[in-house]
Coordinates of N, CA and C in Angstrom, one line a residue:
Q1 N 112.4 135.2 85.5 CA 113.1 136.3 85.1 C 114.6 136.2 85.5
L2 N 115.5 136.7 84.7 CA 116.9 136.8 85.0 C 117.4 138.2 85.2
H3 N 118.3 138.4 86.1 CA 118.9 139.7 86.2 C 120.4 139.6 86.7
W4 N 121.3 140.3 86.0 CA 122.7 140.4 86.4 C 122.9 141.6 87.2
S5 N 123.8 141.5 88.2 CA 124.1 142.7 89.0 C 125.0 143.6 88.1
N6 N 125.1 144.9 88.5 CA 125.8 145.8 87.7 C 127.3 145.4 87.4
D7 N 127.9 144.8 88.4 CA 129.3 144.4 88.2 C 129.5 143.0 87.6
G8 N 128.4 142.3 87.3 CA 128.4 141.0 86.6 C 128.8 139.9 87.5
Q9 N 128.8 140.0 88.8 CA 129.2 138.9 89.7 C 128.1 138.1 90.2
L10 N 126.9 138.6 90.1 CA 125.7 137.9 90.7 C 124.6 137.8 89.6
L11 N 124.1 136.6 89.5 CA 123.0 136.3 88.6 C 121.8 135.9 89.5
T12 N 120.7 136.6 89.4 CA 119.5 136.3 90.1 C 118.4 135.8 89.2
V13 N 117.8 134.7 89.7 CA 116.7 134.0 88.9 C 115.5 134.0 89.7
G14 N 114.4 134.6 89.2 CA 113.1 134.5 89.9 C 112.2 133.5 89.1
M15 N 111.6 132.6 89.9 CA 110.7 131.6 89.3 C 109.3 131.9 89.6
E16 N 108.4 131.9 88.6 CA 107.0 132.2 88.8 C 106.4 131.0 89.6
R17 N 106.7 129.8 89.2 CA 106.1 128.7 90.0 C 106.8 128.6 91.3
G18 N 106.0 128.6 92.4 CA 106.5 128.5 93.7 C 107.1 129.7 94.3
G19 N 107.3 130.7 93.5 CA 107.9 132.0 94.0 C 109.3 131.9 94.5
A20 N 110.1 131.0 94.0 CA 111.5 130.8 94.4 C 112.3 131.9 93.8
L21 N 113.3 132.3 94.5 CA 114.3 133.3 94.1 C 115.7 132.7 94.4
H22 N 116.5 132.6 93.3 CA 117.9 132.0 93.5 C 118.9 133.1 93.0
C23 N 120.0 133.1 93.8 CA 121.1 134.1 93.4 C 122.3 133.3 93.3
Y24 N 123.0 133.4 92.2 CA 124.3 132.6 91.9 C 125.5 133.6 91.8
L25 N 126.5 133.2 92.5 CA 127.8 133.9 92.4 C 128.5 133.4 91.2
T26 N 128.9 134.3 90.3 CA 129.6 133.9 89.1 C 131.1 134.2 89.0
K27 N 131.6 134.8 90.1 CA 133.0 135.2 90.1 C 133.5 135.2 91.5
L28 N 134.6 134.5 91.7 CA 135.3 134.5 93.0 C 136.6 135.3 92.9
S29 N 137.0 136.0 94.0 CA 138.2 136.7 93.9 C 139.4 135.7 93.8
A30 N 140.4 136.1 93.2 CA 141.6 135.3 93.1 C 142.4 135.5 94.4
L31 N 142.4 134.5 95.2 CA 143.1 134.6 96.5 C 143.8 133.3 96.7
A32 N 145.2 133.4 96.7 CA 146.0 132.2 96.8 C 147.4 132.6 97.3
T33 N 148.1 131.6 97.8 CA 149.5 131.7 98.2 C 150.1 130.4 98.2
A34 N 151.4 130.3 98.4 CA 152.1 129.0 98.5 C 153.2 129.0 99.5
C35 N 153.6 127.8 100.0 CA 154.7 127.6 100.9 C 155.3 126.3 100.5
E36 N 156.6 126.4 100.1 CA 157.3 125.2 99.6 C 156.5 124.7 98.4
T37 N 156.0 123.4 98.5 CA 155.3 122.9 97.3 C 153.8 122.9 97.6
R38 N 153.3 123.4 98.7 CA 151.9 123.5 99.1 C 151.3 124.8 98.6
I39 N 150.1 124.7 98.0 CA 149.4 125.8 97.5 C 148.0 125.9 98.2
V40 N 147.6 127.1 98.6 CA 146.3 127.2 99.2 C 145.5 128.3 98.3
Y41 N 144.3 128.0 98.0 CA 143.5 128.9 97.2 C 142.0 128.9 97.6
L42 N 141.4 130.0 97.4 CA 139.9 130.2 97.7 C 139.1 129.3 96.7
S43 N 138.4 128.3 97.2 CA 137.7 127.4 96.4 C 136.2 127.7 96.4
S44 N 135.7 128.4 97.4 CA 134.3 128.9 97.4 C 134.3 130.1 98.4
L45 N 133.2 130.7 98.6 CA 133.2 131.9 99.4 C 133.8 131.7 100.8
R46 N 133.6 130.6 101.4 CA 134.1 130.4 102.8 C 134.9 129.1 102.9
E47 N 135.6 128.8 101.8 CA 136.4 127.5 101.8 C 137.7 127.7 101.1
M48 N 138.8 127.2 101.8 CA 140.1 127.3 101.3 C 140.5 125.8 101.0
T49 N 141.2 125.6 99.9 CA 141.7 124.2 99.6 C 143.2 124.3 99.5
I50 N 143.9 123.3 100.1 CA 145.3 123.2 100.1 C 145.7 121.9 99.4
I51 N 146.6 122.1 98.4 CA 147.1 121.0 97.6 C 148.6 121.0 97.5
D52 N 149.2 119.9 97.1 CA 150.6 119.9 96.9 C 150.8 120.0 95.4
G53 N 151.5 121.0 95.0 CA 151.7 121.3 93.5 C 152.7 120.3 92.9
V54 N 153.5 119.6 93.6 CA 154.5 118.6 93.0 C 153.9 117.2 93.1
N55 N 153.5 116.8 94.3 CA 153.0 115.5 94.5 C 151.5 115.5 94.5
Q56 N 150.9 115.5 93.3 CA 149.4 115.7 93.1 C 148.6 114.4 93.6
E57 N 149.3 113.4 94.0 CA 148.6 112.2 94.5 C 148.3 112.4 96.0
L58 N 148.9 113.3 96.6 CA 148.5 113.6 98.0 C 147.1 114.2 98.1
P59 N 146.3 113.8 99.0 CA 144.9 114.3 99.1 C 144.9 115.8 99.4
K60 N 143.9 116.4 98.9 CA 143.8 117.9 99.1 C 143.2 118.0 100.6
I61 N 143.5 119.2 101.1 CA 143.0 119.5 102.5 C 142.0 120.7 102.3
V62 N 140.8 120.5 102.8 CA 139.7 121.5 102.6 C 139.5 122.1 104.0
L63 N 139.5 123.5 104.0 CA 139.4 124.2 105.2 C 138.2 125.1 105.1
S64 N 137.2 124.9 106.0 CA 136.0 125.7 106.0 C 136.2 126.9 107.0
T65 N 135.9 128.1 106.5 CA 136.1 129.3 107.4 C 134.7 129.9 107.7
D66 N 134.7 130.8 108.7 CA 133.4 131.4 109.1 C 133.1 132.7 108.3
V67 N 134.2 133.2 107.6 CA 134.0 134.4 106.8 C 134.6 134.2 105.4
E68 N 134.3 135.1 104.5 CA 135.0 135.1 103.2 C 136.3 135.8 103.4
P69 N 137.5 135.2 103.4 CA 138.7 135.8 103.7 C 139.1 136.9 102.7
A70 N 139.8 137.9 103.1 CA 140.4 138.9 102.3 C 141.9 138.7 102.0
F71 N 142.5 137.9 102.9 CA 143.9 137.5 102.7 C 144.2 136.2 103.3
V72 N 145.3 135.5 102.9 CA 145.6 134.2 103.3 C 147.1 134.1 103.4
A73 N 147.6 133.3 104.3 CA 149.0 132.9 104.5 C 149.1 131.4 104.7
L74 N 150.2 130.8 104.3 CA 150.4 129.4 104.4 C 151.8 129.1 104.9
G75 N 151.9 128.2 105.9 CA 153.1 127.7 106.4 C 153.2 126.2 106.2
P76 N 154.3 125.6 106.6 CA 154.4 124.1 106.5 C 153.3 123.3 107.2
K77 N 152.8 123.8 108.3 CA 151.7 123.1 109.0 C 150.5 123.9 109.4
H78 N 150.5 125.2 109.0 CA 149.4 126.1 109.4 C 149.0 127.0 108.2
C79 N 147.7 127.4 108.4 CA 147.1 128.3 107.4 C 146.5 129.5 108.2
A80 N 146.7 130.7 107.7 CA 146.0 131.8 108.4 C 145.1 132.5 107.3
V81 N 143.9 132.8 107.7 CA 143.0 133.6 106.9 C 142.4 134.7 107.7
G82 N 142.1 135.8 107.0 CA 141.5 136.9 107.7 C 140.9 138.0 106.9
M83 N 140.3 138.9 107.6 CA 139.7 140.1 106.9 C 139.6 141.2 108.0
N84 N 139.7 142.4 107.5 CA 139.7 143.6 108.3 C 140.8 143.5 109.4
N85 N 140.3 143.4 110.7 CA 141.3 143.4 111.8 C 141.4 142.0 112.5
R86 N 140.9 141.0 111.9 CA 140.8 139.7 112.5 C 141.6 138.6 111.6
V87 N 142.3 137.7 112.3 CA 143.0 136.7 111.7 C 142.7 135.4 112.4
W88 N 142.4 134.3 111.6 CA 142.1 133.0 112.2 C 143.3 132.1 111.7
F89 N 143.9 131.4 112.7 CA 145.0 130.5 112.5 C 144.6 129.0 112.6
Y90 N 144.8 128.2 111.6 CA 144.4 126.8 111.6 C 145.6 125.9 111.5
S91 N 145.6 124.8 112.2 CA 146.5 123.7 112.0 C 146.0 122.8 110.9
C92 N 146.8 122.7 109.8 CA 146.4 121.9 108.6 C 147.5 121.0 108.2
V93 N 147.5 119.8 108.8 CA 148.6 118.9 108.5 C 148.1 117.8 107.6
T94 N 146.9 117.2 107.9 CA 146.4 116.1 107.1 C 144.9 116.4 106.8
P95 N 144.4 115.8 105.7 CA 143.0 116.0 105.3 C 142.0 115.7 106.5
G96 N 141.0 116.5 106.7 CA 140.0 116.3 107.7 C 140.5 116.7 109.1
S97 N 141.7 117.2 109.2 CA 142.2 117.5 110.6 C 142.4 119.0 110.7
C98 N 141.9 119.9 109.9 CA 142.1 121.3 110.1 C 141.3 121.8 111.3
E99 N 142.0 122.4 112.2 CA 141.3 122.9 113.4 C 141.8 124.3 113.7
L100 N 140.9 125.1 114.2 CA 141.2 126.4 114.6 C 142.1 126.4 115.9
V101 N 143.3 127.0 115.8 CA 144.2 127.0 116.9 C 144.3 128.4 117.6
N102 N 144.0 129.4 116.9 CA 144.0 130.8 117.4 C 143.2 131.7 116.6
E103 N 142.5 132.6 117.3 CA 141.8 133.7 116.6 C 142.3 135.0 117.2
Q104 N 142.8 135.9 116.4 CA 143.4 137.1 116.9 C 142.7 138.4 116.3
E105 N 142.3 139.3 117.2 CA 141.8 140.6 116.8 C 142.8 141.7 117.0
Y106 N 143.1 142.5 116.0 CA 144.1 143.5 116.1 C 143.4 144.9 116.2
V107 N 144.1 145.9 116.7 CA 143.6 147.3 116.8 C 143.4 147.9 115.4
G108 N 144.3 147.7 114.5 CA 144.2 148.3 113.2 C 143.9 147.2 112.2
S109 N 143.6 147.6 110.9 CA 143.3 146.6 109.9 C 144.6 145.9 109.5
V110 N 144.4 144.6 109.2 CA 145.5 143.7 108.8 C 145.5 143.7 107.3
E111 N 146.6 143.9 106.7 CA 146.7 143.9 105.2 C 147.3 142.6 104.7
V112 N 148.3 142.1 105.4 CA 149.0 140.9 105.0 C 149.5 140.1 106.2
V113 N 149.5 138.8 106.0 CA 150.2 137.9 107.1 C 151.2 137.1 106.3
S114 N 152.4 137.0 106.9 CA 153.4 136.1 106.3 C 154.1 135.3 107.3

């Protein structure tokens, strides 16, 4: 059996054989920003991808996060992602070297980081 969620973002498939149930996400929010020639965008629920928009031969940088971010900011060497009142700051200079450098929790909700 197939069933779409009311908002059309989830497709659930139930299999008679083996009793398997699979749920597929069919729509990601458009979350992206840029700094100079670098662009960061949401490439899966908990993954950000950084590319160079001018020099496309440079390898992309993939950043795995612990949450699905609601906002993102990008600098020349860092990327910040967050949701609600938390922001995670990553050092992202070369592929495979993204590392968490700070995690900050604020009293109120964060709407944007720049």
